[in-house]
mmCIF file of C-alpha atoms in Angstrom:
data_model
loop_
_atom_site.group_PDB
_atom_site.id
_atom_site.type_symbol
_atom_site.label_atom_id
_atom_site.label_comp_id
_atom_site.label_asym_id
_atom_site.label_seq_id
_atom_site.Cartn_x
_atom_site.Cartn_y
_atom_site.Cartn_z
ATOM 1 C CA ALA F 1 -54.753 -28.908 35.464
ATOM 2 C CA PHE F 2 -58.443 -29.180 36.143
ATOM 3 C CA GLU F 3 -61.619 -27.963 34.396
ATOM 4 C CA ILE F 4 -64.088 -25.588 35.996
ATOM 5 C CA ASN F 5 -67.573 -24.408 34.905
ATOM 6 C CA PRO F 6 -68.181 -21.141 36.718
ATOM 7 C CA LYS F 7 -71.609 -19.454 36.676
ATOM 8 C CA LYS F 8 -72.057 -15.689 36.860
ATOM 9 C CA GLU F 9 -70.684 -15.499 40.411
ATOM 10 C CA THR F 10 -68.757 -18.506 41.598
ATOM 11 C CA THR F 11 -66.321 -18.948 44.522
ATOM 12 C CA TYR F 12 -63.734 -21.740 44.495
ATOM 13 C CA PHE F 13 -61.718 -22.807 47.483
ATOM 14 C CA ILE F 14 -58.380 -24.600 46.991
ATOM 15 C CA LYS F 15 -56.605 -26.277 49.887
ATOM 16 C CA VAL F 16 -52.908 -26.978 49.409
ATOM 17 C CA LYS F 17 -50.966 -29.197 51.806
ATOM 18 C CA GLY F 18 -47.267 -29.803 51.192
ATOM 19 C CA VAL F 19 -43.719 -28.706 51.933
ATOM 20 C CA ALA F 20 -42.013 -27.452 48.749
ATOM 21 C CA ASN F 21 -44.921 -26.010 46.792
ATOM 22 C CA LYS F 22 -44.439 -23.961 43.618
ATOM 23 C CA PHE F 23 -47.652 -22.544 42.136
ATOM 24 C CA ASP F 24 -48.352 -20.305 39.079
ATOM 25 C CA LEU F 25 -52.035 -20.464 39.415
ATOM 26 C CA LYS F 26 -54.104 -19.019 36.655
ATOM 27 C CA ILE F 27 -57.444 -19.303 34.789
ATOM 28 C CA GLU F 28 -57.355 -19.718 31.091
ATOM 29 C CA ARG F 29 -59.442 -20.964 28.217
ATOM 30 C CA LEU F 30 -58.952 -24.634 27.215
ATOM 31 C CA LYS F 31 -57.496 -23.748 23.759
ATOM 32 C CA VAL F 32 -54.958 -21.364 25.268
ATOM 33 C CA HIS F 33 -54.015 -23.837 27.890
ATOM 34 C CA LEU F 34 -53.481 -26.613 25.264
ATOM 35 C CA ILE F 35 -51.321 -24.264 23.148
ATOM 36 C CA GLU F 36 -49.210 -23.452 26.200
ATOM 37 C CA LYS F 37 -48.846 -27.122 27.260
ATOM 38 C CA THR F 38 -47.922 -28.130 23.793
ATOM 39 C CA ARG F 39 -45.126 -25.506 23.723
ATOM 40 C CA GLU F 40 -43.910 -26.672 27.177
ATOM 41 C CA ASN F 41 -44.019 -30.303 26.152
ATOM 42 C CA PHE F 42 -42.028 -29.530 23.009
ATOM 43 C CA ILE F 43 -39.262 -27.850 25.127
ATOM 44 C CA TYR F 44 -39.093 -30.671 27.624
ATOM 45 C CA GLY F 45 -39.182 -33.183 24.723
ATOM 46 C CA LEU F 46 -36.054 -31.529 23.366
ATOM 47 C CA PHE F 47 -34.383 -31.721 26.757
ATOM 48 C CA PHE F 48 -35.271 -35.349 27.399
ATOM 49 C CA GLY F 49 -34.283 -36.246 23.845
ATOM 50 C CA LEU F 50 -30.898 -34.500 24.433
ATOM 51 C CA VAL F 51 -30.425 -36.468 27.694
ATOM 52 C CA LEU F 52 -31.338 -39.831 25.963
ATOM 53 C CA THR F 53 -28.999 -39.115 22.991
ATOM 54 C CA LEU F 54 -25.995 -38.284 25.279
ATOM 55 C CA VAL F 55 -26.677 -41.307 27.477
ATOM 56 C CA ILE F 56 -26.740 -43.796 24.587
ATOM 57 C CA TYR F 57 -23.802 -42.112 22.830
ATOM 58 C CA ASN F 58 -21.563 -42.285 25.925
ATOM 59 C CA LEU F 59 -22.733 -45.831 26.746
ATOM 60 C CA PHE F 60 -21.426 -46.963 23.349
ATOM 61 C CA ILE F 61 -18.108 -45.188 23.972
ATOM 62 C CA PHE F 62 -17.904 -46.892 27.291
ATOM 63 C CA ILE F 63 -18.487 -50.302 25.685
ATOM 64 C CA SER F 64 -15.659 -49.729 23.145
ATOM 65 C CA THR F 65 -13.100 -48.016 25.467
ATOM 66 C CA LYS F 66 -14.009 -49.527 28.870
ATOM 67 C CA SER F 67 -13.409 -46.125 30.420
ATOM 68 C CA LEU F 68 -15.459 -45.656 33.606
ATOM 69 C CA SER F 69 -15.841 -41.956 33.116
ATOM 70 C CA TYR F 70 -18.273 -42.556 30.251
ATOM 71 C CA LEU F 71 -20.257 -45.073 32.289
ATOM 72 C CA PHE F 72 -20.569 -42.714 35.347
ATOM 73 C CA TYR F 73 -21.516 -39.849 33.012
ATOM 74 C CA SER F 74 -24.251 -41.944 31.387
ATOM 75 C CA LEU F 75 -25.668 -43.005 34.746
ATOM 76 C CA TYR F 76 -25.435 -39.433 36.081
ATOM 77 C CA ALA F 77 -27.225 -37.960 33.018
ATOM 78 C CA SER F 78 -29.956 -40.699 33.240
ATOM 79 C CA SER F 79 -30.515 -39.985 36.946
ATOM 80 C CA MET F 80 -30.491 -36.266 36.385
ATOM 81 C CA GLY F 81 -33.048 -36.568 33.598
ATOM 82 C CA ILE F 82 -35.430 -38.800 35.777
ATOM 83 C CA THR F 83 -35.017 -36.278 38.704
ATOM 84 C CA ILE F 84 -36.060 -33.360 36.535
ATOM 85 C CA GLY F 85 -38.833 -35.505 34.969
ATOM 86 C CA THR F 86 -40.114 -36.329 38.476
ATOM 87 C CA PHE F 87 -39.932 -32.635 39.543
ATOM 88 C CA GLU F 88 -41.944 -31.527 36.575
ATOM 89 C CA GLY F 89 -44.438 -34.547 36.577
ATOM 90 C CA TYR F 90 -43.298 -36.308 33.433
ATOM 91 C CA SER F 91 -41.931 -39.376 35.276
ATOM 92 C CA GLN F 92 -45.337 -39.898 36.964
ATOM 93 C CA MET F 93 -46.954 -39.600 33.576
ATOM 94 C CA PHE F 94 -44.747 -42.024 31.583
ATOM 95 C CA LEU F 95 -42.567 -44.070 33.943
ATOM 96 C CA PHE F 96 -44.469 -44.490 37.268
ATOM 97 C CA GLN F 97 -48.118 -44.334 36.275
ATOM 98 C CA ASN F 98 -49.158 -46.998 38.905
ATOM 99 C CA PHE F 99 -46.627 -46.106 41.508
ATOM 100 C CA PRO F 100 -47.935 -43.106 43.409
ATOM 101 C CA TRP F 101 -45.156 -43.325 46.010
ATOM 102 C CA MET F 102 -42.702 -42.038 43.405
ATOM 103 C CA GLY F 103 -44.974 -39.067 42.816
ATOM 104 C CA ASN F 104 -44.825 -38.162 46.485
ATOM 105 C CA ASN F 105 -41.302 -39.187 47.485
ATOM 106 C CA GLY F 106 -39.436 -39.952 44.189
ATOM 107 C CA PHE F 107 -37.926 -36.525 43.724
ATOM 108 C CA CYS F 108 -35.854 -36.939 47.006
ATOM 109 C CA LEU F 109 -34.908 -40.555 46.079
ATOM 110 C CA THR F 110 -33.744 -39.706 42.511
ATOM 111 C CA ALA F 111 -31.965 -36.524 43.864
ATOM 112 C CA GLY F 112 -30.003 -38.700 46.357
ATOM 113 C CA VAL F 113 -29.050 -41.224 43.662
ATOM 114 C CA THR F 114 -27.991 -38.323 41.390
ATOM 115 C CA LEU F 115 -25.734 -36.942 44.065
ATOM 116 C CA VAL F 116 -23.954 -40.294 44.515
ATOM 117 C CA LEU F 117 -23.489 -40.689 40.784
ATOM 118 C CA LEU F 118 -22.221 -37.075 40.520
ATOM 119 C CA TYR F 119 -19.627 -37.813 43.079
ATOM 120 C CA LEU F 120 -18.430 -40.949 41.239
ATOM 121 C CA PHE F 121 -18.270 -39.085 37.946
ATOM 122 C CA THR F 122 -16.350 -36.060 39.560
ATOM 123 C CA VAL F 123 -13.755 -38.307 41.239
ATOM 124 C CA ASN F 124 -13.124 -40.303 38.020
ATOM 125 C CA PHE F 125 -13.301 -37.421 35.536
ATOM 126 C CA LEU F 126 -10.943 -35.116 37.553
ATOM 127 C CA SER F 127 -8.674 -38.140 38.573
ATOM 128 C CA LEU F 128 -8.770 -37.094 42.168
ATOM 129 C CA LYS F 129 -7.773 -40.434 43.722
ATOM 130 C CA GLU F 130 -4.519 -40.563 41.728
ATOM 131 C CA SER F 131 -3.507 -36.887 41.491
ATOM 132 C CA ARG F 132 -5.231 -35.304 44.520
ATOM 133 C CA PRO F 133 -5.519 -37.938 47.297
ATOM 134 C CA LYS F 134 -6.167 -35.296 50.040
ATOM 135 C CA THR F 135 -8.954 -33.672 47.979
ATOM 136 C CA TYR F 136 -10.359 -37.079 47.289
ATOM 137 C CA LYS F 137 -10.636 -37.711 51.090
ATOM 138 C CA ILE F 138 -12.363 -34.366 51.633
ATOM 139 C CA THR F 139 -15.066 -35.140 48.981
ATOM 140 C CA SER F 140 -15.943 -38.450 50.582
ATOM 141 C CA TYR F 141 -18.755 -36.812 52.500
ATOM 142 C CA ILE F 142 -20.768 -36.206 49.297
ATOM 143 C CA PRO F 143 -21.838 -39.809 48.668
ATOM 144 C CA ILE F 144 -22.601 -40.156 52.357
ATOM 145 C CA LEU F 145 -25.094 -37.228 52.066
ATOM 146 C CA GLY F 146 -26.639 -38.858 48.929
ATOM 147 C CA ILE F 147 -27.134 -42.163 50.762
ATOM 148 C CA ILE F 148 -28.743 -40.338 53.742
ATOM 149 C CA ILE F 149 -31.161 -38.598 51.330
ATOM 150 C CA ILE F 150 -32.088 -41.995 49.792
ATOM 151 C CA VAL F 151 -32.709 -43.385 53.323
ATOM 152 C CA LEU F 152 -34.784 -40.393 54.360
ATOM 153 C CA SER F 153 -36.871 -40.466 51.245
ATOM 154 C CA ILE F 154 -38.002 -44.064 52.183
ATOM 155 C CA PHE F 155 -38.251 -43.878 55.878
ATOM 156 C CA ALA F 156 -38.767 -40.204 56.873
ATOM 157 C CA PRO F 157 -41.433 -37.670 56.197
ATOM 158 C CA TYR F 158 -41.006 -35.782 52.902
ATOM 159 C CA GLU F 159 -40.566 -32.512 54.741
ATOM 160 C CA ILE F 160 -37.404 -33.774 56.415
ATOM 161 C CA GLY F 161 -36.099 -35.442 53.280
ATOM 162 C CA ILE F 162 -36.501 -32.349 51.036
ATOM 163 C CA LYS F 163 -34.931 -29.993 53.582
ATOM 164 C CA PHE F 164 -31.952 -32.300 53.971
ATOM 165 C CA MET F 165 -31.682 -32.682 50.249
ATOM 166 C CA VAL F 166 -31.589 -28.894 49.656
ATOM 167 C CA GLY F 167 -28.931 -28.432 52.324
ATOM 168 C CA SER F 168 -26.791 -31.253 50.848
ATOM 169 C CA VAL F 169 -26.952 -29.668 47.368
ATOM 170 C CA VAL F 170 -26.069 -26.254 48.780
ATOM 171 C CA ILE F 171 -22.992 -27.807 50.393
ATOM 172 C CA SER F 172 -21.967 -30.185 47.644
ATOM 173 C CA ILE F 173 -22.227 -28.192 44.468
ATOM 174 C CA PRO F 174 -19.882 -25.340 45.635
ATOM 175 C CA THR F 175 -17.409 -27.921 46.824
ATOM 176 C CA ILE F 176 -17.396 -29.596 43.437
ATOM 177 C CA LEU F 177 -17.017 -26.198 41.692
ATOM 178 C CA ILE F 178 -14.089 -25.230 43.954
ATOM 179 C CA ILE F 179 -12.343 -28.529 43.276
ATOM 180 C CA GLY F 180 -12.905 -28.078 39.519
ATOM 181 C CA PHE F 181 -11.421 -24.561 39.631
ATOM 182 C CA PHE F 182 -8.202 -25.739 41.341
ATOM 183 C CA ARG F 183 -7.849 -28.635 38.919
ATOM 184 C CA THR F 184 -7.876 -26.244 35.998
ATOM 185 C CA THR F 185 -4.342 -25.242 36.836
ATOM 186 C CA ASP F 186 -2.826 -28.524 35.756
ATOM 187 C CA TYR F 187 -5.639 -30.419 34.089
ATOM 188 C CA ARG F 188 -7.193 -29.033 30.849
ATOM 189 C CA PRO F 189 -10.446 -31.006 30.813
ATOM 190 C CA ALA F 190 -11.418 -29.516 34.190
ATOM 191 C CA ARG F 191 -12.224 -26.254 32.353
ATOM 192 C CA TYR F 192 -15.210 -27.923 30.720
ATOM 193 C CA PHE F 193 -16.164 -29.400 34.085
ATOM 194 C CA LEU F 194 -16.111 -25.991 35.751
ATOM 195 C CA LEU F 195 -17.941 -24.304 32.959
ATOM 196 C CA ALA F 196 -20.670 -27.053 32.876
ATOM 197 C CA PHE F 197 -21.470 -26.805 36.597
ATOM 198 C CA SER F 198 -21.347 -23.007 36.468
ATOM 199 C CA PHE F 199 -24.146 -23.043 33.965
ATOM 200 C CA ALA F 200 -26.090 -25.559 36.043
ATOM 201 C CA LEU F 201 -25.684 -23.444 39.185
ATOM 202 C CA LEU F 202 -26.614 -20.311 37.281
ATOM 203 C CA GLY F 203 -29.848 -22.035 36.053
ATOM 204 C CA ILE F 204 -30.709 -23.019 39.698
ATOM 205 C CA MET F 205 -30.078 -19.434 40.860
ATOM 206 C CA ILE F 206 -32.316 -17.991 38.128
ATOM 207 C CA ILE F 207 -35.266 -20.199 38.781
ATOM 208 C CA SER F 208 -34.882 -19.601 42.532
ATOM 209 C CA LEU F 209 -34.936 -15.827 42.129
ATOM 210 C CA GLU F 210 -37.999 -16.271 39.826
ATOM 211 C CA ILE F 211 -39.780 -18.245 42.515
ATOM 212 C CA LEU F 212 -38.973 -15.557 45.075
ATOM 213 C CA LYS F 213 -40.320 -12.940 42.736
ATOM 214 C CA VAL F 214 -36.974 -11.159 42.489
ATOM 215 C CA LEU F 215 -36.869 -11.794 38.705
ATOM 216 C CA PRO F 216 -39.980 -11.348 36.514
ATOM 217 C CA SER F 217 -41.507 -14.579 35.185
ATOM 218 C CA SER F 218 -40.644 -15.172 31.563
ATOM 219 C CA PHE F 219 -39.806 -18.020 29.141
ATOM 220 C CA PHE F 220 -36.148 -17.817 30.059
ATOM 221 C CA THR F 221 -36.598 -17.666 33.820
ATOM 222 C CA ARG F 222 -39.138 -20.510 33.817
ATOM 223 C CA ASN F 223 -36.913 -22.715 31.707
ATOM 224 C CA ALA F 224 -33.540 -21.602 33.165
ATOM 225 C CA PHE F 225 -33.137 -24.863 35.089
ATOM 226 C CA ILE F 226 -33.387 -27.160 32.045
ATOM 227 C CA ILE F 227 -31.373 -24.727 29.879
ATOM 228 C CA GLY F 228 -28.570 -24.693 32.422
ATOM 229 C CA ASN F 229 -28.704 -28.575 32.731
ATOM 230 C CA SER F 230 -28.764 -29.022 29.010
ATOM 231 C CA LEU F 231 -25.611 -26.833 28.712
ATOM 232 C CA GLU F 232 -24.062 -28.712 31.633
ATOM 233 C CA MET F 233 -24.624 -32.130 29.968
ATOM 234 C CA ILE F 234 -23.311 -30.989 26.582
ATOM 235 C CA LEU F 235 -20.180 -29.440 28.136
ATOM 236 C CA LEU F 236 -19.427 -32.553 30.270
ATOM 237 C CA SER F 237 -19.763 -34.618 27.112
ATOM 238 C CA MET F 238 -17.294 -32.337 25.382
ATOM 239 C CA GLY F 239 -15.045 -32.593 28.477
ATOM 240 C CA LEU F 240 -15.065 -36.342 28.198
ATOM 241 C CA ALA F 241 -13.851 -36.044 24.633
ATOM 242 C CA ASP F 242 -11.112 -33.534 25.604
ATOM 243 C CA ARG F 243 -10.168 -35.805 28.504
ATOM 244 C CA PHE F 244 -9.574 -38.649 26.056
ATOM 245 C CA ASN F 245 -7.498 -36.380 23.828
ATOM 246 C CA PHE F 246 -5.613 -35.071 26.879
ATOM 247 C CA ILE F 247 -4.759 -38.642 28.008
ATOM 248 C CA GLN F 248 -3.525 -39.541 24.509
ATOM 249 C CA GLU F 249 -1.422 -36.396 24.326
ATOM 250 C CA MET F 250 0.139 -37.124 27.747
ATOM 251 C CA SER F 251 0.844 -40.769 26.629
ATOM 252 C CA LEU F 252 2.578 -39.451 23.467
ATOM 253 C CA ILE F 253 4.661 -36.964 25.627
ATOM 254 C CA ARG F 254 5.670 -39.772 28.004
ATOM 255 C CA GLU F 255 6.502 -42.044 25.072
ATOM 256 C CA GLU F 256 8.716 -39.312 23.535
ATOM 257 C CA GLU F 257 10.313 -38.707 26.945
ATOM 258 C CA ALA F 258 10.909 -42.430 27.305
ATOM 259 C CA LYS F 259 12.540 -42.597 23.781
ATOM 260 C CA ILE F 260 14.785 -39.671 24.708
ATOM 261 C CA LEU F 261 15.764 -41.387 27.973
ATOM 262 C CA GLN F 262 16.427 -44.623 26.132
ATOM 263 C CA ALA F 263 18.576 -42.834 23.472
ATOM 264 C CA ASN F 264 20.534 -40.939 26.282
ATOM 265 C CA TYR F 265 20.892 -44.290 28.154
ATOM 266 C CA ALA F 266 22.254 -46.054 25.029
ATOM 267 C CA LYS F 267 24.576 -43.114 24.393
ATOM 268 C CA THR F 268 25.776 -43.158 28.023
ATOM 269 C CA LEU F 269 26.248 -47.004 27.854
ATOM 270 C CA GLU F 270 28.105 -46.725 24.599
ATOM 271 C CA ASP F 271 30.413 -44.092 26.139
ATOM 272 C CA GLU F 272 30.974 -46.190 29.217
ATOM 273 C CA VAL F 273 31.825 -49.225 27.030
ATOM 274 C CA ALA F 274 34.323 -47.084 24.981
ATOM 275 C CA LYS F 275 35.859 -45.783 28.253
ATOM 276 C CA LYS F 276 36.202 -49.246 29.672
ATOM 277 C CA THR F 277 37.656 -50.606 26.399
ATOM 278 C CA TYR F 278 40.215 -47.809 26.340
ATOM 279 C CA GLU F 279 41.099 -48.469 29.983
ATOM 280 C CA LEU F 280 41.510 -52.165 29.168
ATOM 281 C CA GLU F 281 43.740 -51.412 26.118
ATOM 282 C CA ILE F 282 45.918 -49.138 28.268
ATOM 283 C CA GLU F 283 46.196 -51.821 30.865
ATOM 284 C CA ASN F 284 47.138 -54.436 28.258
ATOM 285 C CA MET F 285 49.736 -52.128 26.828
ATOM 286 C CA ASN F 286 51.263 -51.602 30.354
ATOM 287 C CA ILE F 287 51.297 -55.355 30.855
ATOM 288 C CA GLU F 288 52.995 -55.912 27.612
ATOM 289 C CA HIS F 289 55.511 -53.249 28.436
ATOM 290 C CA MET F 290 56.257 -54.809 31.809
ATOM 291 C CA VAL F 291 56.695 -58.284 30.184
ATOM 292 C CA GLU F 292 59.075 -56.698 27.615
ATOM 293 C CA VAL F 293 61.122 -54.896 30.290
ATOM 294 C CA THR F 294 61.322 -58.064 32.411
ATOM 295 C CA TYR F 295 62.408 -60.067 29.338
ATOM 296 C CA GLN F 296 65.165 -57.532 28.517
ATOM 297 C CA GLN F 297 66.329 -57.582 32.097
ATOM 298 C CA LYS F 298 66.542 -61.346 32.141
ATOM 299 C CA ARG F 299 68.314 -61.329 28.798
ATOM 300 C CA SER F 300 70.844 -58.811 29.912
ATOM 301 C CA ARG F 301 71.560 -60.778 33.055
#
């Protein structure tokens, strides 16, 4: 935002140089501008407050349970929050005030880190390594893409990094959605996972259509991205809670099955002992009978 002091007839020239530029250029009075910015800051304040709350909450659960899913979720949510903050300019305002490189290249860097953390969270949350080893191998390309984005953000021009980043997201997110869909067949927490990323993808689609002028600009379309990501983070946190309950339920079921097997084994063992005892008794009776017969034969002789 910048201030102008036009006279009766004034011409302004604006030169824009960049790669991924999004502009909603308008002239407005200072009071109107401040009211609009206050409303916008309030919305983003709610979003970043939600991110911070979920991160701290799940970090405490990780400390108490030592479950890596909570740690990966906290790291992913933190990275996603910083990525959105960098995209909207808040990170440059509050986190990287004296680090202009982050303002120019930070979006690609944080997006690459977010993609790597998303992969780690997905693999751990859906238990792909243990239950779906083939799918686990297929998804191994996702962190490679994230690392390439990080390297490009540091050493390559922004134009190359941003294009590769967009292409990587277009490939990775549908892959994660498809994996989540197939895991819903035998893994209940995957439903939260699938629903969460569906909302995130819907938010990305809406804001993209708004940029392309397919959808009219409104409060909902302008904030669809953060609304979708807010719902995503809430649903993923609920999914973690359901995952914990699901693991407990599976443990109880296995414990009950173990008890039944143990009881059956004890019953089978008891039956085997009784059978062997009976056979030994019959054998002893036969031996006694043979001894008696032999004795009678000797006596008669």
